[in-house]
PDB file of C-alpha atoms in Angstrom:
ATOM      1  CA  MET A   1       0.416   0.147  -0.167  1.00  0.00           C
ATOM      2  CA  ARG A   2       1.671   3.572  -1.367  1.00  0.00           C
ATOM      3  CA  THR A   3       2.147   5.941   1.397  1.00  0.00           C
ATOM      4  CA  GLY A   4       1.484   9.858   1.119  1.00  0.00           C
ATOM      5  CA  TRP A   5       4.907  12.195   2.117  1.00  0.00           C
ATOM      6  CA  LEU A   6       2.891  12.789   5.151  1.00  0.00           C
ATOM      7  CA  ASP A   7       2.242   9.666   6.455  1.00  0.00           C
ATOM      8  CA  ARG A   8       6.112   9.415   5.680  1.00  0.00           C
ATOM      9  CA  ASN A   9       6.892  12.145   7.810  1.00  0.00           C
ATOM     10  CA  ILE A  10       4.182  12.537  10.203  1.00  0.00           C
ATOM     11  CA  LYS A  11       6.369  13.077  13.185  1.00  0.00           C
ATOM     12  CA  TRP A  12       8.773  15.991  11.355  1.00  0.00           C
ATOM     13  CA  ALA A  13       4.998  17.349  10.248  1.00  0.00           C
ATOM     14  CA  PHE A  14       3.627  17.869  13.867  1.00  0.00           C
ATOM     15  CA  THR A  15       7.095  18.534  15.841  1.00  0.00           C
ATOM     16  CA  LEU A  16       8.023  21.341  13.002  1.00  0.00           C
ATOM     17  CA  PRO A  17       5.205  24.165  14.738  1.00  0.00           C
ATOM     18  CA  ALA A  18       6.913  24.244  18.026  1.00  0.00           C
ATOM     19  CA  VAL A  19      10.398  24.516  16.646  1.00  0.00           C
ATOM     20  CA  LEU A  20       9.659  26.778  14.446  1.00  0.00           C
ATOM     21  CA  PHE A  21       7.910  28.433  17.854  1.00  0.00           C
ATOM     22  CA  VAL A  22      10.941  27.715  19.826  1.00  0.00           C
ATOM     23  CA  LEU A  23      13.696  29.559  16.700  1.00  0.00           C
ATOM     24  CA  ILE A  24      11.358  32.617  16.492  1.00  0.00           C
ATOM     25  CA  MET A  25      10.164  33.728  20.188  1.00  0.00           C
ATOM     26  CA  MET A  26      12.798  32.110  22.146  1.00  0.00           C
ATOM     27  CA  ALA A  27      16.826  31.661  20.058  1.00  0.00           C
ATOM     28  CA  PHE A  28      16.305  34.795  18.065  1.00  0.00           C
ATOM     29  CA  PRO A  29      15.891  37.252  20.851  1.00  0.00           C
ATOM     30  CA  ILE A  30      18.688  36.026  22.848  1.00  0.00           C
ATOM     31  CA  ALA A  31      21.075  35.626  19.690  1.00  0.00           C
ATOM     32  CA  TYR A  32      20.185  38.782  19.213  1.00  0.00           C
ATOM     33  CA  THR A  33      20.433  40.263  22.763  1.00  0.00           C
ATOM     34  CA  PHE A  34      24.319  38.138  22.458  1.00  0.00           C
ATOM     35  CA  ARG A  35      25.177  40.117  19.479  1.00  0.00           C
ATOM     36  CA  THR A  36      24.344  43.458  20.553  1.00  0.00           C
ATOM     37  CA  SER A  37      26.396  43.243  24.051  1.00  0.00           C
ATOM     38  CA  PHE A  38      29.010  43.500  21.357  1.00  0.00           C
ATOM     39  CA  TYR A  39      28.091  47.147  20.320  1.00  0.00           C
ATOM     40  CA  ASN A  40      27.517  50.535  21.454  1.00  0.00           C
ATOM     41  CA  TRP A  41      24.767  51.993  20.463  1.00  0.00           C
ATOM     42  CA  SER A  42      21.856  54.254  21.555  1.00  0.00           C
ATOM     43  CA  MET A  43      18.833  53.485  19.615  1.00  0.00           C
ATOM     44  CA  SER A  44      20.034  56.679  17.720  1.00  0.00           C
ATOM     45  CA  ALA A  45      19.514  57.223  13.940  1.00  0.00           C
ATOM     46  CA  ALA A  46      22.412  60.322  13.884  1.00  0.00           C
ATOM     47  CA  ASN A  47      24.751  57.708  15.819  1.00  0.00           C
ATOM     48  CA  PRO A  48      24.965  53.836  14.245  1.00  0.00           C
ATOM     49  CA  SER A  49      26.247  51.340  16.182  1.00  0.00           C
ATOM     50  CA  THR A  50      29.660  50.613  17.026  1.00  0.00           C
ATOM     51  CA  TRP A  51      31.615  47.291  17.368  1.00  0.00           C
ATOM     52  CA  VAL A  52      33.363  47.455  21.102  1.00  0.00           C
ATOM     53  CA  GLY A  53      34.204  43.779  21.640  1.00  0.00           C
ATOM     54  CA  LEU A  54      34.249  42.986  25.113  1.00  0.00           C
ATOM     55  CA  ASP A  55      34.718  46.707  26.252  1.00  0.00           C
ATOM     56  CA  ASN A  56      30.955  46.588  27.698  1.00  0.00           C
ATOM     57  CA  TYR A  57      31.344  43.406  29.556  1.00  0.00           C
ATOM     58  CA  ARG A  58      35.252  45.239  30.582  1.00  0.00           C
ATOM     59  CA  ILE A  59      33.162  48.270  32.179  1.00  0.00           C
ATOM     60  CA  LEU A  60      30.349  46.071  33.631  1.00  0.00           C
ATOM     61  CA  LEU A  61      32.709  44.389  35.584  1.00  0.00           C
ATOM     62  CA  SER A  62      34.469  47.375  36.964  1.00  0.00           C
ATOM     63  CA  GLU A  63      31.365  49.095  38.162  1.00  0.00           C
ATOM     64  CA  GLN A  64      30.961  48.817  42.252  1.00  0.00           C
ATOM     65  CA  ARG A  65      27.108  49.775  40.798  1.00  0.00           C
ATOM     66  CA  PHE A  66      27.091  46.266  38.928  1.00  0.00           C
ATOM     67  CA  TRP A  67      28.292  44.420  41.776  1.00  0.00           C
ATOM     68  CA  ASN A  68      25.435  46.046  44.210  1.00  0.00           C
ATOM     69  CA  ALA A  69      23.113  45.281  42.306  1.00  0.00           C
ATOM     70  CA  VAL A  70      25.024  41.242  41.561  1.00  0.00           C
ATOM     71  CA  GLY A  71      24.537  41.010  46.008  1.00  0.00           C
ATOM     72  CA  SER A  72      20.539  42.752  46.008  1.00  0.00           C
ATOM     73  CA  THR A  73      19.367  40.157  43.242  1.00  0.00           C
ATOM     74  CA  PHE A  74      20.922  37.549  45.479  1.00  0.00           C
ATOM     75  CA  TYR A  75      19.783  38.794  48.849  1.00  0.00           C
ATOM     76  CA  PHE A  76      16.287  39.537  47.802  1.00  0.00           C
ATOM     77  CA  THR A  77      16.202  35.877  46.560  1.00  0.00           C
ATOM     78  CA  GLY A  78      17.588  34.209  49.288  1.00  0.00           C
ATOM     79  CA  LEU A  79      14.994  35.891  51.718  1.00  0.00           C
ATOM     80  CA  ALA A  80      12.418  35.449  49.791  1.00  0.00           C
ATOM     81  CA  LEU A  81      12.562  32.142  48.761  1.00  0.00           C
ATOM     82  CA  ALA A  82      14.097  30.901  51.845  1.00  0.00           C
ATOM     83  CA  LEU A  83      10.421  31.893  53.507  1.00  0.00           C
ATOM     84  CA  GLU A  84       8.240  31.005  50.669  1.00  0.00           C
ATOM     85  CA  THR A  85       9.208  27.772  51.129  1.00  0.00           C
ATOM     86  CA  VAL A  86       9.106  27.462  54.545  1.00  0.00           C
ATOM     87  CA  LEU A  87       5.820  28.862  54.740  1.00  0.00           C
ATOM     88  CA  GLY A  88       4.478  27.602  52.057  1.00  0.00           C
ATOM     89  CA  THR A  89       5.201  24.233  52.965  1.00  0.00           C
ATOM     90  CA  ALA A  90       3.623  24.463  56.586  1.00  0.00           C
ATOM     91  CA  ILE A  91       0.457  26.149  54.883  1.00  0.00           C
ATOM     92  CA  ALA A  92       0.194  23.786  52.987  1.00  0.00           C
ATOM     93  CA  LEU A  93       0.277  20.757  55.207  1.00  0.00           C
ATOM     94  CA  VAL A  94      -1.993  22.891  57.423  1.00  0.00           C
ATOM     95  CA  LEU A  95      -4.733  22.907  54.256  1.00  0.00           C
ATOM     96  CA  TYR A  96      -4.031  18.822  53.397  1.00  0.00           C
ATOM     97  CA  ARG A  97      -6.177  18.469  56.783  1.00  0.00           C
ATOM     98  CA  ASN A  98      -9.768  18.234  56.647  1.00  0.00           C
ATOM     99  CA  PHE A  99     -11.214  21.207  58.550  1.00  0.00           C
ATOM    100  CA  ALA A 100     -14.564  23.382  58.558  1.00  0.00           C
ATOM    101  CA  GLY A 101     -14.100  25.761  55.315  1.00  0.00           C
ATOM    102  CA  LYS A 102     -11.194  24.300  54.302  1.00  0.00           C
ATOM    103  CA  ASN A 103     -12.539  25.102  50.820  1.00  0.00           C
ATOM    104  CA  VAL A 104     -12.888  28.551  51.004  1.00  0.00           C
ATOM    105  CA  ALA A 105      -9.771  29.036  53.139  1.00  0.00           C
ATOM    106  CA  LYS A 106      -7.966  27.115  49.694  1.00  0.00           C
ATOM    107  CA  THR A 107      -9.517  29.647  47.940  1.00  0.00           C
ATOM    108  CA  LEU A 108      -8.908  32.979  50.117  1.00  0.00           C
ATOM    109  CA  PHE A 109      -5.650  31.959  50.492  1.00  0.00           C
ATOM    110  CA  LEU A 110      -4.792  31.636  46.495  1.00  0.00           C
ATOM    111  CA  LEU A 111      -5.972  35.034  46.021  1.00  0.00           C
ATOM    112  CA  PRO A 112      -2.784  36.885  46.200  1.00  0.00           C
ATOM    113  CA  MET A 113      -0.798  34.895  42.839  1.00  0.00           C
ATOM    114  CA  VAL A 114      -3.885  35.675  40.464  1.00  0.00           C
ATOM    115  CA  ALA A 115      -3.338  39.697  41.523  1.00  0.00           C
ATOM    116  CA  THR A 116      -1.148  41.118  38.791  1.00  0.00           C
ATOM    117  CA  PRO A 117       2.053  42.508  40.531  1.00  0.00           C
ATOM    118  CA  VAL A 118       2.112  46.177  39.652  1.00  0.00           C
ATOM    119  CA  ALA A 119      -1.297  46.389  41.094  1.00  0.00           C
ATOM    120  CA  MET A 120       0.093  44.776  43.926  1.00  0.00           C
ATOM    121  CA  GLY A 121       2.902  46.674  43.965  1.00  0.00           C
ATOM    122  CA  LEU A 122       0.884  49.942  43.812  1.00  0.00           C
ATOM    123  CA  VAL A 123      -1.564  49.237  47.026  1.00  0.00           C
ATOM    124  CA  TRP A 124       1.758  48.545  48.851  1.00  0.00           C
ATOM    125  CA  LEU A 125       3.133  50.915  48.364  1.00  0.00           C
ATOM    126  CA  LEU A 126       0.265  52.766  50.227  1.00  0.00           C
ATOM    127  CA  ILE A 127       0.084  50.118  52.642  1.00  0.00           C
ATOM    128  CA  TYR A 128       4.188  50.483  53.356  1.00  0.00           C
ATOM    129  CA  GLU A 129       3.609  54.731  53.497  1.00  0.00           C
ATOM    130  CA  PRO A 130       4.935  56.071  56.835  1.00  0.00           C
ATOM    131  CA  SER A 131       2.553  58.465  58.068  1.00  0.00           C
ATOM    132  CA  ILE A 132      -1.099  56.934  56.819  1.00  0.00           C
ATOM    133  CA  GLY A 133       0.480  53.342  56.115  1.00  0.00           C
ATOM    134  CA  GLY A 134      -1.148  50.068  57.540  1.00  0.00           C
ATOM    135  CA  ALA A 135       1.743  48.702  58.306  1.00  0.00           C
ATOM    136  CA  ASN A 136       3.073  51.505  60.467  1.00  0.00           C
ATOM    137  CA  ALA A 137      -0.709  51.959  61.704  1.00  0.00           C
ATOM    138  CA  PHE A 138      -0.488  48.378  63.179  1.00  0.00           C
ATOM    139  CA  LEU A 139       2.909  48.610  64.961  1.00  0.00           C
ATOM    140  CA  GLN A 140       1.275  51.415  66.696  1.00  0.00           C
ATOM    141  CA  LEU A 141      -1.426  49.286  67.622  1.00  0.00           C
ATOM    142  CA  LEU A 142       1.126  47.099  69.077  1.00  0.00           C
ATOM    143  CA  GLY A 143       3.683  49.626  70.939  1.00  0.00           C
ATOM    144  CA  LEU A 144       6.279  49.181  68.665  1.00  0.00           C
ATOM    145  CA  LYS A 145       8.010  52.638  67.074  1.00  0.00           C
ATOM    146  CA  PRO A 146       6.835  53.594  62.942  1.00  0.00           C
ATOM    147  CA  VAL A 147       9.515  51.801  60.531  1.00  0.00           C
ATOM    148  CA  ASP A 148      10.767  53.590  57.033  1.00  0.00           C
ATOM    149  CA  TRP A 149       9.632  50.560  55.425  1.00  0.00           C
ATOM    150  CA  LEU A 150      10.762  51.571  51.731  1.00  0.00           C
ATOM    151  CA  GLY A 151      12.692  55.271  52.350  1.00  0.00           C
ATOM    152  CA  ASN A 152      15.768  53.601  54.643  1.00  0.00           C
ATOM    153  CA  PRO A 153      18.010  51.202  52.377  1.00  0.00           C
ATOM    154  CA  LYS A 154      18.849  48.727  55.419  1.00  0.00           C
ATOM    155  CA  ASN A 155      14.782  47.715  55.592  1.00  0.00           C
ATOM    156  CA  VAL A 156      14.317  48.070  51.766  1.00  0.00           C
ATOM    157  CA  ILE A 157      15.439  44.734  51.184  1.00  0.00           C
ATOM    158  CA  PRO A 158      13.209  42.811  53.652  1.00  0.00           C
ATOM    159  CA  SER A 159       9.963  45.061  52.981  1.00  0.00           C
ATOM    160  CA  LEU A 160       9.857  44.031  48.986  1.00  0.00           C
ATOM    161  CA  ALA A 161      10.173  40.585  49.998  1.00  0.00           C
ATOM    162  CA  ILE A 162       7.985  40.758  52.314  1.00  0.00           C
ATOM    163  CA  VAL A 163       5.896  41.491  49.201  1.00  0.00           C
ATOM    164  CA  ASP A 164       6.691  38.513  47.501  1.00  0.00           C
ATOM    165  CA  ILE A 165       6.877  36.271  50.272  1.00  0.00           C
ATOM    166  CA  TRP A 166       2.900  37.163  50.011  1.00  0.00           C
ATOM    167  CA  GLN A 167       2.395  36.893  46.800  1.00  0.00           C
ATOM    168  CA  TRP A 168       4.025  33.866  46.006  1.00  0.00           C
ATOM    169  CA  THR A 169       3.916  31.573  49.344  1.00  0.00           C
ATOM    170  CA  PRO A 170       0.271  30.381  47.492  1.00  0.00           C
ATOM    171  CA  MET A 171       2.729  29.185  44.647  1.00  0.00           C
ATOM    172  CA  ILE A 172       4.456  26.995  46.916  1.00  0.00           C
ATOM    173  CA  SER A 173       1.799  25.429  48.855  1.00  0.00           C
ATOM    174  CA  LEU A 174       0.299  24.714  46.050  1.00  0.00           C
ATOM    175  CA  ILE A 175       2.560  22.212  44.383  1.00  0.00           C
ATOM    176  CA  VAL A 176       3.155  21.334  47.739  1.00  0.00           C
ATOM    177  CA  MET A 177      -0.286  20.655  48.590  1.00  0.00           C
ATOM    178  CA  ALA A 178      -0.606  18.493  44.340  1.00  0.00           C
ATOM    179  CA  GLY A 179       2.381  16.342  45.559  1.00  0.00           C
ATOM    180  CA  LEU A 180       0.254  15.459  49.192  1.00  0.00           C
ATOM    181  CA  SER A 181      -2.394  14.341  47.045  1.00  0.00           C
ATOM    182  CA  THR A 182      -0.079  11.428  45.656  1.00  0.00           C
ATOM    183  CA  LEU A 183       1.487   9.889  48.840  1.00  0.00           C
ATOM    184  CA  PRO A 184       0.920   6.518  49.657  1.00  0.00           C
ATOM    185  CA  HIS A 185      -1.341   5.614  52.399  1.00  0.00           C
ATOM    186  CA  GLU A 186       0.538   2.475  53.603  1.00  0.00           C
ATOM    187  CA  PRO A 187       3.442   4.375  55.042  1.00  0.00           C
ATOM    188  CA  TYR A 188       0.707   5.959  57.916  1.00  0.00           C
ATOM    189  CA  GLU A 189      -0.900   2.715  58.129  1.00  0.00           C
ATOM    190  CA  ALA A 190       1.964   1.078  59.239  1.00  0.00           C
ATOM    191  CA  ALA A 191       3.478   4.119  61.113  1.00  0.00           C
ATOM    192  CA  ASP A 192      -0.252   4.083  63.156  1.00  0.00           C
ATOM    193  CA  VAL A 193       0.612   0.177  64.272  1.00  0.00           C
ATOM    194  CA  ASP A 194       3.684   0.986  65.609  1.00  0.00           C
ATOM    195  CA  GLY A 195       2.100   3.852  67.290  1.00  0.00           C
ATOM    196  CA  ALA A 196       4.503   7.134  66.086  1.00  0.00           C
ATOM    197  CA  THR A 197       3.151  10.308  67.404  1.00  0.00           C
ATOM    198  CA  GLY A 198       1.975  12.787  64.082  1.00  0.00           C
ATOM    199  CA  TRP A 199       5.511  14.514  64.344  1.00  0.00           C
ATOM    200  CA  GLN A 200       7.363  11.104  63.966  1.00  0.00           C
ATOM    201  CA  LYS A 201       4.584  10.895  61.572  1.00  0.00           C
ATOM    202  CA  LEU A 202       5.312  14.685  59.385  1.00  0.00           C
ATOM    203  CA  THR A 203       8.937  14.149  60.228  1.00  0.00           C
ATOM    204  CA  GLN A 204       9.948  10.177  58.819  1.00  0.00           C
ATOM    205  CA  ILE A 205       7.701   9.822  56.030  1.00  0.00           C
ATOM    206  CA  THR A 206       5.500  13.117  54.735  1.00  0.00           C
ATOM    207  CA  LEU A 207       8.420  15.002  54.681  1.00  0.00           C
ATOM    208  CA  PRO A 208      11.018  12.877  53.171  1.00  0.00           C
ATOM    209  CA  LEU A 209       7.793  11.406  50.791  1.00  0.00           C
ATOM    210  CA  VAL A 210       7.198  15.078  49.942  1.00  0.00           C
ATOM    211  CA  ARG A 211      10.709  16.130  49.050  1.00  0.00           C
ATOM    212  CA  PRO A 212      11.190  16.102  45.039  1.00  0.00           C
ATOM    213  CA  THR A 213       7.886  17.841  45.386  1.00  0.00           C
ATOM    214  CA  ILE A 214       9.628  20.638  47.486  1.00  0.00           C
ATOM    215  CA  MET A 215      12.537  20.689  45.301  1.00  0.00           C
ATOM    216  CA  VAL A 216      10.498  21.204  42.168  1.00  0.00           C
ATOM    217  CA  ALA A 217       8.666  23.949  43.374  1.00  0.00           C
ATOM    218  CA  VAL A 218      11.952  25.806  44.893  1.00  0.00           C
ATOM    219  CA  MET A 219      13.747  25.413  41.565  1.00  0.00           C
ATOM    220  CA  LEU A 220      10.466  27.188  39.909  1.00  0.00           C
ATOM    221  CA  ARG A 221      10.114  29.638  42.240  1.00  0.00           C
ATOM    222  CA  LEU A 222      14.222  30.159  42.240  1.00  0.00           C
ATOM    223  CA  ILE A 223      14.200  31.206  38.619  1.00  0.00           C
ATOM    224  CA  ASP A 224      11.047  33.265  39.055  1.00  0.00           C
ATOM    225  CA  VAL A 225      11.991  35.448  42.366  1.00  0.00           C
ATOM    226  CA  LEU A 226      15.957  35.880  40.416  1.00  0.00           C
ATOM    227  CA  LYS A 227      13.880  37.543  37.696  1.00  0.00           C
ATOM    228  CA  THR A 228      11.615  39.885  39.430  1.00  0.00           C
ATOM    229  CA  PHE A 229      11.440  43.161  38.259  1.00  0.00           C
ATOM    230  CA  ASP A 230       7.026  44.744  38.737  1.00  0.00           C
ATOM    231  CA  ILE A 231       6.932  44.384  42.426  1.00  0.00           C
ATOM    232  CA  ILE A 232      10.656  46.347  42.409  1.00  0.00           C
ATOM    233  CA  TYR A 233      10.024  49.093  40.240  1.00  0.00           C
ATOM    234  CA  SER A 234       6.573  49.748  40.905  1.00  0.00           C
ATOM    235  CA  THR A 235       7.230  50.881  44.086  1.00  0.00           C
ATOM    236  CA  THR A 236      10.590  51.540  45.181  1.00  0.00           C
ATOM    237  CA  GLN A 237      12.228  51.690  40.982  1.00  0.00           C
ATOM    238  CA  GLY A 238      15.299  50.579  42.795  1.00  0.00           C
ATOM    239  CA  GLY A 239      15.665  53.237  45.535  1.00  0.00           C
ATOM    240  CA  PRO A 240      16.533  54.613  48.036  1.00  0.00           C
ATOM    241  CA  GLY A 241      20.203  55.715  46.081  1.00  0.00           C
ATOM    242  CA  ASN A 242      20.336  51.943  44.595  1.00  0.00           C
ATOM    243  CA  ALA A 243      19.537  50.211  47.214  1.00  0.00           C
ATOM    244  CA  SER A 244      17.024  47.906  45.845  1.00  0.00           C
ATOM    245  CA  GLU A 245      18.798  47.844  42.043  1.00  0.00           C
ATOM    246  CA  THR A 246      18.522  43.925  40.845  1.00  0.00           C
ATOM    247  CA  LEU A 247      20.216  43.817  37.481  1.00  0.00           C
ATOM    248  CA  ASN A 248      16.687  43.704  36.676  1.00  0.00           C
ATOM    249  CA  ILE A 249      16.511  46.884  37.011  1.00  0.00           C
ATOM    250  CA  TYR A 250      20.052  47.651  36.247  1.00  0.00           C
ATOM    251  CA  SER A 251      19.799  46.895  32.832  1.00  0.00           C
ATOM    252  CA  TYR A 252      16.463  48.687  32.479  1.00  0.00           C
ATOM    253  CA  VAL A 253      17.855  52.022  33.279  1.00  0.00           C
ATOM    254  CA  GLN A 254      20.878  51.227  30.858  1.00  0.00           C
ATOM    255  CA  GLY A 255      18.473  50.460  28.604  1.00  0.00           C
ATOM    256  CA  PHE A 256      15.198  52.924  28.647  1.00  0.00           C
ATOM    257  CA  GLN A 257      16.651  55.591  30.997  1.00  0.00           C
ATOM    258  CA  TYR A 258      20.799  55.752  30.256  1.00  0.00           C
ATOM    259  CA  PHE A 259      20.004  54.638  26.144  1.00  0.00           C
ATOM    260  CA  LYS A 260      23.112  51.927  26.342  1.00  0.00           C
ATOM    261  CA  LEU A 261      21.673  49.776  24.626  1.00  0.00           C
ATOM    262  CA  GLY A 262      24.922  47.750  24.085  1.00  0.00           C
ATOM    263  CA  MET A 263      25.616  47.972  27.903  1.00  0.00           C
ATOM    264  CA  ALA A 264      22.235  47.082  28.544  1.00  0.00           C
ATOM    265  CA  SER A 265      22.488  43.764  26.545  1.00  0.00           C
ATOM    266  CA  SER A 266      26.124  42.621  28.228  1.00  0.00           C
ATOM    267  CA  LEU A 267      24.132  42.764  30.977  1.00  0.00           C
ATOM    268  CA  LEU A 268      21.268  41.056  30.203  1.00  0.00           C
ATOM    269  CA  VAL A 269      23.574  38.113  28.695  1.00  0.00           C
ATOM    270  CA  MET A 270      25.723  38.021  32.047  1.00  0.00           C
ATOM    271  CA  PHE A 271      22.375  37.600  34.507  1.00  0.00           C
ATOM    272  CA  PHE A 272      20.532  35.415  31.582  1.00  0.00           C
ATOM    273  CA  MET A 273      24.075  33.459  32.642  1.00  0.00           C
ATOM    274  CA  LEU A 274      23.692  33.333  36.228  1.00  0.00           C
ATOM    275  CA  VAL A 275      20.659  32.119  36.384  1.00  0.00           C
ATOM    276  CA  MET A 276      20.847  29.659  33.645  1.00  0.00           C
ATOM    277  CA  GLY A 277      24.215  28.650  36.166  1.00  0.00           C
ATOM    278  CA  LEU A 278      22.186  28.925  39.533  1.00  0.00           C
ATOM    279  CA  THR A 279      18.889  26.494  37.852  1.00  0.00           C
ATOM    280  CA  LEU A 280      21.931  23.924  36.586  1.00  0.00           C
ATOM    281  CA  ILE A 281      23.442  24.107  39.899  1.00  0.00           C
ATOM    282  CA  PHE A 282      20.433  23.495  41.960  1.00  0.00           C
ATOM    283  CA  ILE A 283      19.759  20.437  38.994  1.00  0.00           C
ATOM    284  CA  TRP A 284      22.997  18.784  39.994  1.00  0.00           C
ATOM    285  CA  MET A 285      22.306  18.947  43.692  1.00  0.00           C
ATOM    286  CA  ARG A 286      18.888  17.571  43.434  1.00  0.00           C
ATOM    287  CA  LYS A 287      20.625  14.699  41.614  1.00  0.00           C
ATOM    288  CA  ARG A 288      23.928  14.406  44.189  1.00  0.00           C
ATOM    289  CA  LEU A 289      20.822  14.658  47.383  1.00  0.00           C
ATOM    290  CA  GLY A 290      18.974  11.556  45.331  1.00  0.00           C
ATOM    291  CA  VAL A 291      15.642  13.168  44.351  1.00  0.00           C
ATOM    292  CA  GLN A 292      14.587  12.384  41.789  1.00  0.00           C
TER     293      GLN A 292
END
């Protein structure tokens, strides 16, 4: 029986649209940004782009502002990710239990995750307002002194991390709850027969079994937290001074405030390599720990 060309190449016909999408939407922008990073370009027709080789990278690596942005990126990411993981896992364990109003509690808890980050940034800007904001009003109710949440360089990164934690902890909880729902019942039945306590079942059965799911949730949030832009830009725009200027904010400033597109592209290339490197290290650590 004769078969047509389409029948003989059906596997390529189905995969070709996905390959074209990746090439057009992902590979081309990365390649174009990489090429631009070797040029001095101000988006002006009067000043055409000029080849500068590795000068953009050399200048960035010699700037203190660049290393401050690296430090702010790691500080914000580490603080937000650690607290989101601990709180998200704890809340998932609570919400997984049966209690009255469980579905209502789960729905309310997930609401921050569906809100627009820029809108939430503006809401938190009002909450953190020193004189009329709700955050300082709450502190005064407790008899504590008001805090300059976003105006003090020492407070600004923890304050921004609180916003990120408030909005994205539900994502960790959602993923961990999905993992909890797949756990087998047999280990718990055996533990009941042996007279194990609730704490022993949590630490010896639940957490080890759900650890692969937690690791996946942490990896997804790691990539996302590193790239946080909207919450920071809508509240502080990298200030006060450059205290909350992460690599993402700094690349935006270079590109669309200073119009140094070559410098901004160099920053983005290094930022891309940083995110990729940390992700690969995290995957390697998962394998070393025996987490599948």
